[in-house]
XYZ file of C-alpha atoms in Angstrom:
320
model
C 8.189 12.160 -33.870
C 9.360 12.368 -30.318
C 11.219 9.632 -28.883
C 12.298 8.908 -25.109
C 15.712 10.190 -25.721
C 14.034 13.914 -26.445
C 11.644 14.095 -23.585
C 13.397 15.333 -20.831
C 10.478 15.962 -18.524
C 6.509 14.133 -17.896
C 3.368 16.865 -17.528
C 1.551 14.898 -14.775
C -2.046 15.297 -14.330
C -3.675 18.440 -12.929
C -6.554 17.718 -10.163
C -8.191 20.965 -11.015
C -7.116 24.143 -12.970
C -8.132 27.238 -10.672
C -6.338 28.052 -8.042
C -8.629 28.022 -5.428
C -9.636 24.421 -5.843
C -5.728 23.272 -6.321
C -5.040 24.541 -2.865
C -8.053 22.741 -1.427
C -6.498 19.187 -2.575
C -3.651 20.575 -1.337
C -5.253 20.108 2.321
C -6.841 17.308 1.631
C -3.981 15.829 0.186
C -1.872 16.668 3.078
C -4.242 15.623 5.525
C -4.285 12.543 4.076
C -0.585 12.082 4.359
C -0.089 13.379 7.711
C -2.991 10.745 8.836
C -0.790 8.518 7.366
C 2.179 9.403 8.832
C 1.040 9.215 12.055
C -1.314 5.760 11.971
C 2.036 4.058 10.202
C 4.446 5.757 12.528
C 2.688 4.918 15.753
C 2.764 1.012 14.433
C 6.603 1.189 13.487
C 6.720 2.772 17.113
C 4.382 0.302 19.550
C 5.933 -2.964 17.499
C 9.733 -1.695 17.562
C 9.623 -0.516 21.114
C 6.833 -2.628 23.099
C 8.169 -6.111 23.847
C 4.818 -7.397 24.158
C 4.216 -7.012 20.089
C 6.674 -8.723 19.022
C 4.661 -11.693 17.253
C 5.283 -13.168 14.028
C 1.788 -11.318 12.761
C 3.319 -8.015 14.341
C 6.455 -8.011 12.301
C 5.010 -8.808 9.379
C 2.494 -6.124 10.412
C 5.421 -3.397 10.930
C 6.843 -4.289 7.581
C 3.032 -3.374 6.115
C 3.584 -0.243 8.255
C 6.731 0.566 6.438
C 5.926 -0.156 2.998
C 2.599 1.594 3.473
C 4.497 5.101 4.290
C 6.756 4.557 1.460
C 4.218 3.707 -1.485
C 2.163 7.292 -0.210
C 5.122 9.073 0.001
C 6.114 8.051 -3.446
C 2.565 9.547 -4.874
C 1.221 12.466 -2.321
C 4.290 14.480 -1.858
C 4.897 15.457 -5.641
C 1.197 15.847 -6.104
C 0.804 18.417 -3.503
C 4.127 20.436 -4.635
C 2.631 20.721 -8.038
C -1.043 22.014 -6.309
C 1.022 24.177 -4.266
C 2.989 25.807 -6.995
C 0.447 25.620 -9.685
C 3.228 23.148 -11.904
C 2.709 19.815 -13.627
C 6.019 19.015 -13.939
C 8.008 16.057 -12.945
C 11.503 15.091 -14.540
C 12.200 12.055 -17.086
C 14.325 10.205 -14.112
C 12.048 12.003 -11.650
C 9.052 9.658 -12.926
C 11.430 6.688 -13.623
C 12.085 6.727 -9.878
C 8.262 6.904 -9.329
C 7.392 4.312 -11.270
C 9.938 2.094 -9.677
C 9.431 2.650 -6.113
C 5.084 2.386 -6.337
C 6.002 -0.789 -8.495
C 8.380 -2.312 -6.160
C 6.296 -1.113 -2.886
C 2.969 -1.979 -3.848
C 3.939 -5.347 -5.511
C 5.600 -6.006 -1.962
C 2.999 -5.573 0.095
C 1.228 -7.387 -1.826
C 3.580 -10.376 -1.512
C 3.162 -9.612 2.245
C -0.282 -9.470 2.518
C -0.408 -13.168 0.889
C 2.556 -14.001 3.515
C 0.324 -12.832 6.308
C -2.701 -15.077 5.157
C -0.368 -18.222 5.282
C 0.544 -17.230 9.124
C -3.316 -16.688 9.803
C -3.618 -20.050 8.026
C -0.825 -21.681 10.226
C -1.912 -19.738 13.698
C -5.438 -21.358 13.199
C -5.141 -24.762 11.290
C -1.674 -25.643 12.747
C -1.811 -24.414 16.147
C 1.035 -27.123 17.392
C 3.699 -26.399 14.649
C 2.811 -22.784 14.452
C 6.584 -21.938 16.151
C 8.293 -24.305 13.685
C 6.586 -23.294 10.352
C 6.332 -19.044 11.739
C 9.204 -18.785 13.529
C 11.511 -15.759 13.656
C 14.103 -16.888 10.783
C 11.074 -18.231 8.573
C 9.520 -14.367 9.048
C 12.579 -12.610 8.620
C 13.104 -15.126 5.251
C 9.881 -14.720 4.085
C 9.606 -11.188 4.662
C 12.878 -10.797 2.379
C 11.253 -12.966 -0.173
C 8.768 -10.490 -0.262
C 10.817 -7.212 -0.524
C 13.039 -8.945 -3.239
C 10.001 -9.747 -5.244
C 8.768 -6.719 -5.366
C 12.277 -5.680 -6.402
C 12.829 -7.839 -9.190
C 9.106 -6.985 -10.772
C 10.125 -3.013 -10.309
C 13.357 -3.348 -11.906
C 11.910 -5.488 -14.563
C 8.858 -3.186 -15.326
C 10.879 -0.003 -15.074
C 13.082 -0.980 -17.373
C 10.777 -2.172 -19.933
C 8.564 0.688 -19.888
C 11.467 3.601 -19.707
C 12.994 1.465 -22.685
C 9.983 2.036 -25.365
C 10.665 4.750 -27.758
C 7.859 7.602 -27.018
C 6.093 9.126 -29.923
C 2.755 10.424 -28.671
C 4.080 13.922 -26.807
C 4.781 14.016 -22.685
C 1.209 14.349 -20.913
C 0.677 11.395 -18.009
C -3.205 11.668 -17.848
C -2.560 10.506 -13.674
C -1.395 12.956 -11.061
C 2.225 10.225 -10.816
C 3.663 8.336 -13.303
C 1.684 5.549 -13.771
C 2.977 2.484 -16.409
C -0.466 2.584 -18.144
C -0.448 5.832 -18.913
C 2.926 6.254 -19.952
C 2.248 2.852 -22.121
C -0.169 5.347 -23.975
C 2.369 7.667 -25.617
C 4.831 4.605 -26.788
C 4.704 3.779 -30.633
C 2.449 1.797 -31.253
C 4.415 -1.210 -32.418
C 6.829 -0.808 -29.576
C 4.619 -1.786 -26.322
C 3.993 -5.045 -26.774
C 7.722 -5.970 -24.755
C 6.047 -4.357 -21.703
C 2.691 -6.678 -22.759
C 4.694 -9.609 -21.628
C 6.015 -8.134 -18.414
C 2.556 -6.988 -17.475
C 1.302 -10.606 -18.442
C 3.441 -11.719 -15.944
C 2.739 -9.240 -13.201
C -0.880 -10.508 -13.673
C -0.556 -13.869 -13.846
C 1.882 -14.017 -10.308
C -1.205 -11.372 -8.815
C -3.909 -13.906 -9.658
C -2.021 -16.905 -8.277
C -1.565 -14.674 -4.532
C -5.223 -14.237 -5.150
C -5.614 -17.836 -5.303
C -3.283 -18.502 -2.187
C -5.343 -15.984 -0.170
C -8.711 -17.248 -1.231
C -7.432 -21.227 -0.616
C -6.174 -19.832 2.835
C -9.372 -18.692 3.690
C -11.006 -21.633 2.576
C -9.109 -23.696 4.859
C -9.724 -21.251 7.949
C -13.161 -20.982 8.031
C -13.572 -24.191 7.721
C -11.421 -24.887 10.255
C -12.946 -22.186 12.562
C -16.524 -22.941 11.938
C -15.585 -26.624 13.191
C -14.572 -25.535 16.381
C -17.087 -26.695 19.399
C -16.426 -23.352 21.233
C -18.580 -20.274 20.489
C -16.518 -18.294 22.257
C -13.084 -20.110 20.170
C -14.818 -19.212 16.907
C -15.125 -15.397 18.071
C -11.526 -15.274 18.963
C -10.285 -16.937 15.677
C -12.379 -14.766 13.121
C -11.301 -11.851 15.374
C -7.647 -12.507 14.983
C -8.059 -12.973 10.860
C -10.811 -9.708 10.359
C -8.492 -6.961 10.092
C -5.971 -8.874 7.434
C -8.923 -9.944 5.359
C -9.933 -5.959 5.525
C -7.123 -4.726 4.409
C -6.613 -7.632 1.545
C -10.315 -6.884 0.674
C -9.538 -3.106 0.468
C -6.078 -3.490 -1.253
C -7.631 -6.503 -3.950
C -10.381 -4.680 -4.622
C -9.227 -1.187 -5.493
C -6.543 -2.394 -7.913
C -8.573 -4.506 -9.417
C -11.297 -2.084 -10.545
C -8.252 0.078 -11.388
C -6.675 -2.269 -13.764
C -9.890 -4.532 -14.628
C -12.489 -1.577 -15.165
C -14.196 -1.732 -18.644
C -12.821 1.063 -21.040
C -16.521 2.020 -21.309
C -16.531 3.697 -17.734
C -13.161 4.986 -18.049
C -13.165 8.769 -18.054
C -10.248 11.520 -17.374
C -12.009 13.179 -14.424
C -12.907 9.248 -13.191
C -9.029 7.603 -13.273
C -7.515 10.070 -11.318
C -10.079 9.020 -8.429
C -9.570 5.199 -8.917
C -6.120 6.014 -8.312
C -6.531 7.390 -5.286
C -8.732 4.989 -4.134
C -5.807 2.288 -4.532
C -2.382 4.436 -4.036
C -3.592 6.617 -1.305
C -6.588 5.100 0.751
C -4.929 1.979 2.330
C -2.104 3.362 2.936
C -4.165 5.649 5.587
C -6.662 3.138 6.475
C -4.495 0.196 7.569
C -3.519 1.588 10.818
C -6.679 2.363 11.883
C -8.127 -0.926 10.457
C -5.525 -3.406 12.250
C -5.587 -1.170 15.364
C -9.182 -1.437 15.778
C -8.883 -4.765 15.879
C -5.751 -5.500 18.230
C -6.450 -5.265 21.429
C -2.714 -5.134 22.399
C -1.681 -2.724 19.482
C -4.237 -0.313 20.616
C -3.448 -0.429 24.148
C -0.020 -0.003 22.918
C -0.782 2.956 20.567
C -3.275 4.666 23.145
C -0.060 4.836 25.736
C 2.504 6.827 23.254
C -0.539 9.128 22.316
C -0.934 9.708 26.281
C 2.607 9.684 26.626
C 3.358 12.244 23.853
C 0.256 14.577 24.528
C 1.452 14.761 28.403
C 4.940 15.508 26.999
C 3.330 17.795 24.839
C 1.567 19.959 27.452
C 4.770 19.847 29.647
C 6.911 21.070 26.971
C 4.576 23.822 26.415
C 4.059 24.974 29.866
C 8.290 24.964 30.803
C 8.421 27.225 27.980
C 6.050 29.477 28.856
C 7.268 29.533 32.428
C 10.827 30.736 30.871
């Protein structure tokens, strides 16, 4: 039997097997990511460079940004190379380094996300102290905490998994490397060491879920008290697009993870997947800047700005 000192490369997951419908995931696939690129990039821009966004909620929204572009960049890329060249490929330390960075990014931003509720949670049931409790060392520090959790739970999960002797062949049914799947071709007797990490995982995910559901407990309770109509507008308007993308993020993984075996099928999981790995990380911008009145003033001046740099660029060259 095979072991995990034989298998030198992971077949990933094929979306389709002829060509023509390979190179139409292709485009979706990339316009997906560019999407991405852009809604994330414009953030990192308009918070970094506009003076005016630099709130505690914006940093911790610029972090989002970045760990958003790194968690679909960890997934899309390799998926499109192998539509593109018709492969399924991906090397042993290839998917090691997949696993590792979707683990670390996604368990950070969810980390973040439950950060983020606790500064909605301050901003509207502790107005006074909000610029003790959120103030720029407490973001920076809590922002850390939530990088070098997500960290520790990669490194701890990657090396659990990669550890497990493999005896049931090389074929990842997910187009990345997915700990689940990869769980599926370890002995038998062997994956119960990565049952206790995954225990864990679980256990710390249900107690954020807790926080954020306590958090938003507190603040509508809080808002619903206030006397002003137009005060209650204003608070729920400031917490909607957080609670969208927590709703979006929560629920996705969840019916990834917690879906009965019964509905589970091979041409079902790799769409789940997407749903969880690839959607927010597209919809976030669009979801927070919908939202902020500032961030989308912000983001609707380096469009102008770009597109009228754009047009001059073009038209100098054709003049030469």
């Amino acid at each position: 039997m095979a072991n995990s000192s034989s298998v030198s490369e992971f077949l990933l997951l094929a979306f389709a097997d002829t060509r023509e419908l390979q190179l139409l995931h292709f485009g979706l696939f990339l316009g997906i990511y560019l999407a991405a690129l852009l809604g994330n990039g414009l953030i990192l821009t308009a918070v970094a460079c506009d003076h005016h966004l630099h709130t505690p909620m914006d940093f911790f929204l610029l972090n989002l940004a970045l760990l958003d572009l790194g968690c679909i960049s960890t997934t899309l890329p390799k998926a499109m190379a192998n539509a593109l060249w018709d492969t399924r490929a991906i090397s042993y330390k290839g998917c090691a380094a997949q696993v590792f960075l979707f683990v670390f990014l996604m368990s950070a931003e969810y980390s973040l996300l439950t950060i983020m509720s606790y500064d909605r949670y301050v901003a509207i049931c502790k107005p006074l102290h909000y610029g003790s409790l959120v103030g720029s060392r407490a973001c920076a520090q809590m922002a850390a905490a939530a990088w070098g959790s997500g960290f520790l739970n990669a490194v701890l999960h990657t090396a659990t998994t990669f550890s497990l002797p493999l005896c049931q062949g090389n074929a990842v049914d997910q187009f990345f490397c997915e700990i689940p799947q990869i769980l599926k071709l370890s002995c038998s007797d062997a994956y119960l060491r990565e049952v206790g990490a995954l225990v864990c995982s679980v256990s710390l995910f249900f107690g954020c879920f807790v926080f954020i559901v306590l958090s938003y407990v507190l603040i509508f309770r809080a808002v619903l008290r206030m006397p002003s109509e137009q005060g209650r507008h204003k608070a729920f308007s400031t917490c909607l697009p957080h609670l969208a993308v927590v709703s979006l993020f929560v629920s996705t993984v969840m019916f990834a993870y917690l879906k009965p075996r019964s509905i589970s099928s091979p041409s079902l999981d790799p769409l789940v997947a997407v749903l969880y790995s690839v959607v927010p990380p597209a919809l976030n911008p669009l979801i927070y800047s919908m939202r902020n009145k500032e961030l989308k003033d912000v983001l609707w001046k380096l469009m102008t700005r770009c597109f009228s740099e754009a047009i001059h660029f073009h038209s100098t060259s054709a003049d030469d």
